[in-house]
PDB file of C-alpha atoms in Angstrom:
ATOM      1  CA  MET A  19      90.343  95.563 108.567  1.00  0.00           C
ATOM      2  CA  SER A  20      92.943  97.263 110.722  1.00  0.00           C
ATOM      3  CA  GLU A  21      94.361 100.662 109.965  1.00  0.00           C
ATOM      4  CA  ARG A  22      97.732 101.030 108.326  1.00  0.00           C
ATOM      5  CA  ASN A  23     100.327 103.229 109.956  1.00  0.00           C
ATOM      6  CA  PHE A  24     103.738 104.109 108.541  1.00  0.00           C
ATOM      7  CA  MET A  25     106.821 106.259 108.978  1.00  0.00           C
ATOM      8  CA  GLN A  26     109.988 107.019 107.060  1.00  0.00           C
ATOM      9  CA  LEU A  27     113.371 108.317 108.205  1.00  0.00           C
ATOM     10  CA  GLN A  28     116.401 109.478 106.291  1.00  0.00           C
ATOM     11  CA  PHE A  29     119.748 110.169 107.901  1.00  0.00           C
ATOM     12  CA  ALA A  30     123.431 110.551 107.104  1.00  0.00           C
ATOM     13  CA  ALA A  31     125.392 107.306 106.798  1.00  0.00           C
ATOM     14  CA  ARG A  32     127.263 107.909 110.043  1.00  0.00           C
ATOM     15  CA  SER A  33     127.826 105.156 112.585  1.00  0.00           C
ATOM     16  CA  GLU A  34     126.514 107.338 115.415  1.00  0.00           C
ATOM     17  CA  ASN A  35     123.088 107.370 113.702  1.00  0.00           C
ATOM     18  CA  GLU A  36     122.692 103.581 114.026  1.00  0.00           C
ATOM     19  CA  ALA A  37     121.462 103.904 117.633  1.00  0.00           C
ATOM     20  CA  PHE A  38     119.025 106.654 116.603  1.00  0.00           C
ATOM     21  CA  ALA A  39     117.583 104.427 113.876  1.00  0.00           C
ATOM     22  CA  ARG A  40     117.190 101.491 116.258  1.00  0.00           C
ATOM     23  CA  VAL A  41     115.430 103.568 118.924  1.00  0.00           C
ATOM     24  CA  ALA A  42     113.182 105.365 116.408  1.00  0.00           C
ATOM     25  CA  VAL A  43     111.925 102.104 114.882  1.00  0.00           C
ATOM     26  CA  ALA A  44     111.457 100.575 118.353  1.00  0.00           C
ATOM     27  CA  ALA A  45     109.409 103.606 119.448  1.00  0.00           C
ATOM     28  CA  PHE A  46     107.249 103.371 116.325  1.00  0.00           C
ATOM     29  CA  ILE A  47     106.458  99.660 116.709  1.00  0.00           C
ATOM     30  CA  SER A  48     105.857  99.964 120.459  1.00  0.00           C
ATOM     31  CA  GLN A  49     102.232 100.848 119.666  1.00  0.00           C
ATOM     32  CA  LEU A  50     101.741  97.108 118.992  1.00  0.00           C
ATOM     33  CA  ASP A  51     102.877  96.317 122.548  1.00  0.00           C
ATOM     34  CA  PRO A  52     105.522  93.811 121.407  1.00  0.00           C
ATOM     35  CA  THR A  53     107.200  91.445 123.828  1.00  0.00           C
ATOM     36  CA  LEU A  54     110.709  92.312 124.959  1.00  0.00           C
ATOM     37  CA  ASP A  55     112.059  89.542 122.697  1.00  0.00           C
ATOM     38  CA  GLU A  56     110.146  90.872 119.665  1.00  0.00           C
ATOM     39  CA  LEU A  57     111.373  94.399 120.363  1.00  0.00           C
ATOM     40  CA  THR A  58     114.957  93.192 120.790  1.00  0.00           C
ATOM     41  CA  ASP A  59     114.764  91.213 117.524  1.00  0.00           C
ATOM     42  CA  ILE A  60     113.587  94.253 115.579  1.00  0.00           C
ATOM     43  CA  LYS A  61     116.138  96.580 117.154  1.00  0.00           C
ATOM     44  CA  THR A  62     118.878  94.062 116.326  1.00  0.00           C
ATOM     45  CA  VAL A  63     117.908  93.701 112.654  1.00  0.00           C
ATOM     46  CA  VAL A  64     117.690  97.478 112.269  1.00  0.00           C
ATOM     47  CA  SER A  65     121.189  97.774 113.746  1.00  0.00           C
ATOM     48  CA  GLU A  66     122.540  95.095 111.411  1.00  0.00           C
ATOM     49  CA  ALA A  67     120.942  96.523 108.263  1.00  0.00           C
ATOM     50  CA  VAL A  68     121.893 100.133 109.034  1.00  0.00           C
ATOM     51  CA  THR A  69     125.461  99.135 109.907  1.00  0.00           C
ATOM     52  CA  ASN A  70     125.707  97.178 106.629  1.00  0.00           C
ATOM     53  CA  ALA A  71     124.506 100.229 104.687  1.00  0.00           C
ATOM     54  CA  ILE A  72     127.043 102.493 106.393  1.00  0.00           C
ATOM     55  CA  ILE A  73     130.071 100.194 106.314  1.00  0.00           C
ATOM     56  CA  HIS A  74     129.522  98.225 103.119  1.00  0.00           C
ATOM     57  CA  GLY A  75     127.112 100.347 101.070  1.00  0.00           C
ATOM     58  CA  TYR A  76     128.847 103.660 101.640  1.00  0.00           C
ATOM     59  CA  ASP A  77     132.285 102.404 102.719  1.00  0.00           C
ATOM     60  CA  SER A  78     131.933 104.470 105.934  1.00  0.00           C
ATOM     61  CA  LYS A  79     131.667 107.738 103.951  1.00  0.00           C
ATOM     62  CA  PRO A  80     129.142 109.900 105.834  1.00  0.00           C
ATOM     63  CA  ASP A  81     127.796 111.716 102.749  1.00  0.00           C
ATOM     64  CA  GLY A  82     125.496 108.788 101.899  1.00  0.00           C
ATOM     65  CA  ILE A  83     121.862 108.631 102.994  1.00  0.00           C
ATOM     66  CA  VAL A  84     120.199 105.670 104.698  1.00  0.00           C
ATOM     67  CA  THR A  85     116.418 105.447 104.425  1.00  0.00           C
ATOM     68  CA  ILE A  86     114.237 103.439 106.786  1.00  0.00           C
ATOM     69  CA  SER A  87     110.562 102.847 106.175  1.00  0.00           C
ATOM     70  CA  ALA A  88     108.367 101.080 108.700  1.00  0.00           C
ATOM     71  CA  GLU A  89     104.753 100.075 108.269  1.00  0.00           C
ATOM     72  CA  ILE A  90     102.278  98.514 110.652  1.00  0.00           C
ATOM     73  CA  GLU A  91      99.191  96.770 109.406  1.00  0.00           C
ATOM     74  CA  GLY A  92      97.318  94.692 111.954  1.00  0.00           C
ATOM     75  CA  ASP A  93      99.947  92.558 113.670  1.00  0.00           C
ATOM     76  CA  LEU A  94     102.481  92.845 110.831  1.00  0.00           C
ATOM     77  CA  VAL A  95     105.550  95.072 110.845  1.00  0.00           C
ATOM     78  CA  ARG A  96     107.237  95.722 107.511  1.00  0.00           C
ATOM     79  CA  LEU A  97     110.686  97.299 107.546  1.00  0.00           C
ATOM     80  CA  THR A  98     112.694  98.540 104.587  1.00  0.00           C
ATOM     81  CA  ILE A  99     116.258  99.747 104.986  1.00  0.00           C
ATOM     82  CA  GLU A 100     117.820 101.183 101.869  1.00  0.00           C
ATOM     83  CA  ASP A 101     121.045 102.739 100.684  1.00  0.00           C
ATOM     84  CA  LYS A 102     122.142 104.113  97.317  1.00  0.00           C
ATOM     85  CA  GLY A 103     125.677 102.857  97.803  1.00  0.00           C
ATOM     86  CA  ALA A 104     127.931 100.217  96.288  1.00  0.00           C
ATOM     87  CA  GLY A 105     125.444  97.354  96.060  1.00  0.00           C
ATOM     88  CA  ILE A 106     126.425  93.716  96.529  1.00  0.00           C
ATOM     89  CA  ALA A 107     128.250  91.920  93.715  1.00  0.00           C
ATOM     90  CA  ASP A 108     127.557  88.385  94.995  1.00  0.00           C
ATOM     91  CA  LEU A 109     124.499  88.304  97.229  1.00  0.00           C
ATOM     92  CA  GLU A 110     124.643  84.561  97.866  1.00  0.00           C
ATOM     93  CA  GLN A 111     128.229  84.847  99.080  1.00  0.00           C
ATOM     94  CA  ALA A 112     127.337  87.886 101.225  1.00  0.00           C
ATOM     95  CA  LYS A 113     124.538  85.876 102.884  1.00  0.00           C
ATOM     96  CA  GLU A 114     126.939  83.079 103.904  1.00  0.00           C
ATOM     97  CA  PRO A 115     127.456  83.003 107.699  1.00  0.00           C
ATOM     98  CA  LEU A 116     130.846  84.448 108.723  1.00  0.00           C
ATOM     99  CA  TYR A 117     131.535  85.966 105.265  1.00  0.00           C
ATOM    100  CA  THR A 118     132.607  89.596 105.398  1.00  0.00           C
ATOM    101  CA  SER A 119     134.041  91.859 102.748  1.00  0.00           C
ATOM    102  CA  LYS A 120     135.683  93.933 105.507  1.00  0.00           C
ATOM    103  CA  PRO A 121     137.724  91.500 107.638  1.00  0.00           C
ATOM    104  CA  GLU A 122     140.105  94.320 108.560  1.00  0.00           C
ATOM    105  CA  LEU A 123     137.237  95.901 110.514  1.00  0.00           C
ATOM    106  CA  GLU A 124     136.731  92.706 112.525  1.00  0.00           C
ATOM    107  CA  ARG A 125     133.210  92.275 111.160  1.00  0.00           C
ATOM    108  CA  SER A 126     131.447  89.040 112.153  1.00  0.00           C
ATOM    109  CA  GLY A 127     129.772  88.388 108.802  1.00  0.00           C
ATOM    110  CA  MET A 128     126.512  87.431 110.538  1.00  0.00           C
ATOM    111  CA  GLY A 129     124.295  90.391 109.565  1.00  0.00           C
ATOM    112  CA  PHE A 130     122.105  88.668 106.972  1.00  0.00           C
ATOM    113  CA  THR A 131     121.969  85.464 109.034  1.00  0.00           C
ATOM    114  CA  ILE A 132     120.731  87.439 112.041  1.00  0.00           C
ATOM    115  CA  MET A 133     118.119  89.228 109.929  1.00  0.00           C
ATOM    116  CA  GLU A 134     116.845  85.925 108.498  1.00  0.00           C
ATOM    117  CA  ASN A 135     116.687  84.295 111.952  1.00  0.00           C
ATOM    118  CA  PHE A 136     114.966  87.190 113.743  1.00  0.00           C
ATOM    119  CA  MET A 137     112.395  88.123 111.083  1.00  0.00           C
ATOM    120  CA  ASP A 138     109.630  86.083 109.441  1.00  0.00           C
ATOM    121  CA  GLU A 139     110.628  87.167 105.920  1.00  0.00           C
ATOM    122  CA  VAL A 140     113.703  88.873 104.473  1.00  0.00           C
ATOM    123  CA  ASP A 141     114.071  89.949 100.846  1.00  0.00           C
ATOM    124  CA  ILE A 142     117.213  91.657  99.585  1.00  0.00           C
ATOM    125  CA  VAL A 143     117.284  93.638  96.339  1.00  0.00           C
ATOM    126  CA  THR A 144     120.699  94.859  95.270  1.00  0.00           C
ATOM    127  CA  ALA A 145     122.573  96.088  92.220  1.00  0.00           C
ATOM    128  CA  VAL A 146     126.227  97.024  91.973  1.00  0.00           C
ATOM    129  CA  GLY A 147     126.650 100.793  91.831  1.00  0.00           C
ATOM    130  CA  ILE A 148     122.950 101.391  92.567  1.00  0.00           C
ATOM    131  CA  GLY A 149     122.486 100.237  96.160  1.00  0.00           C
ATOM    132  CA  THR A 150     120.735  97.738  98.387  1.00  0.00           C
ATOM    133  CA  LYS A 151     117.211  97.511  99.737  1.00  0.00           C
ATOM    134  CA  ILE A 152     116.382  95.072 102.537  1.00  0.00           C
ATOM    135  CA  ASN A 153     112.685  94.337 102.999  1.00  0.00           C
ATOM    136  CA  MET A 154     111.723  92.511 106.208  1.00  0.00           C
ATOM    137  CA  LEU A 155     108.467  91.335 107.742  1.00  0.00           C
ATOM    138  CA  LYS A 156     107.647  90.272 111.295  1.00  0.00           C
ATOM    139  CA  ARG A 157     104.368  89.294 112.895  1.00  0.00           C
ATOM    140  CA  ILE A 158     103.988  90.708 116.413  1.00  0.00           C
ATOM    141  CA  GLU A 159     102.192  88.272 118.700  1.00  0.00           C
ATOM    142  CA  SER A 160     101.259  90.731 121.451  1.00  0.00           C
ATOM    143  CA  LYS A 161      97.800  90.837 123.003  1.00  0.00           C
ATOM    144  CA  LYS A 162      97.275  94.388 121.772  1.00  0.00           C
ATOM    145  CA  ALA A 163      98.078  93.410 118.173  1.00  0.00           C
ATOM    146  CA  LEU A 164      95.712  90.460 118.324  1.00  0.00           C
ATOM    147  CA  TYR A 165      92.797  92.724 119.228  1.00  0.00           C
ATOM    148  CA  ASN A 166      93.394  95.433 116.600  1.00  0.00           C
TER     149      ASN A 166
END
């Protein structure tokens, strides 16, 4: 059985921290020697989830905290991105491609669609006034991961 490795980050809900989150998660999973496509997929979903937490969860108020947890076990990467913000009133509507609750910000409304297309599993837990937790799973098909 392969060893489990994990990390957790917390940071202010500020848009300038989105790049930090993306790079930190990419650096952590690089130990699995992912392909460039796998690395790009994970960086993209981290960007989408963190941006959603900042813009929608905390309404761009920087006093909120975004938490990212990442875990590696064998060739599996588990990511959790969580906020204690507004929550999502209608999750099914929010998951619809092109739907956005912030059209004035020229949002594409593709965040959840991107997450579901780039990851093997996506589970969203949300409650209005309590926050949102996005749990994602991706199997890394690199040679290094296959031999762990």
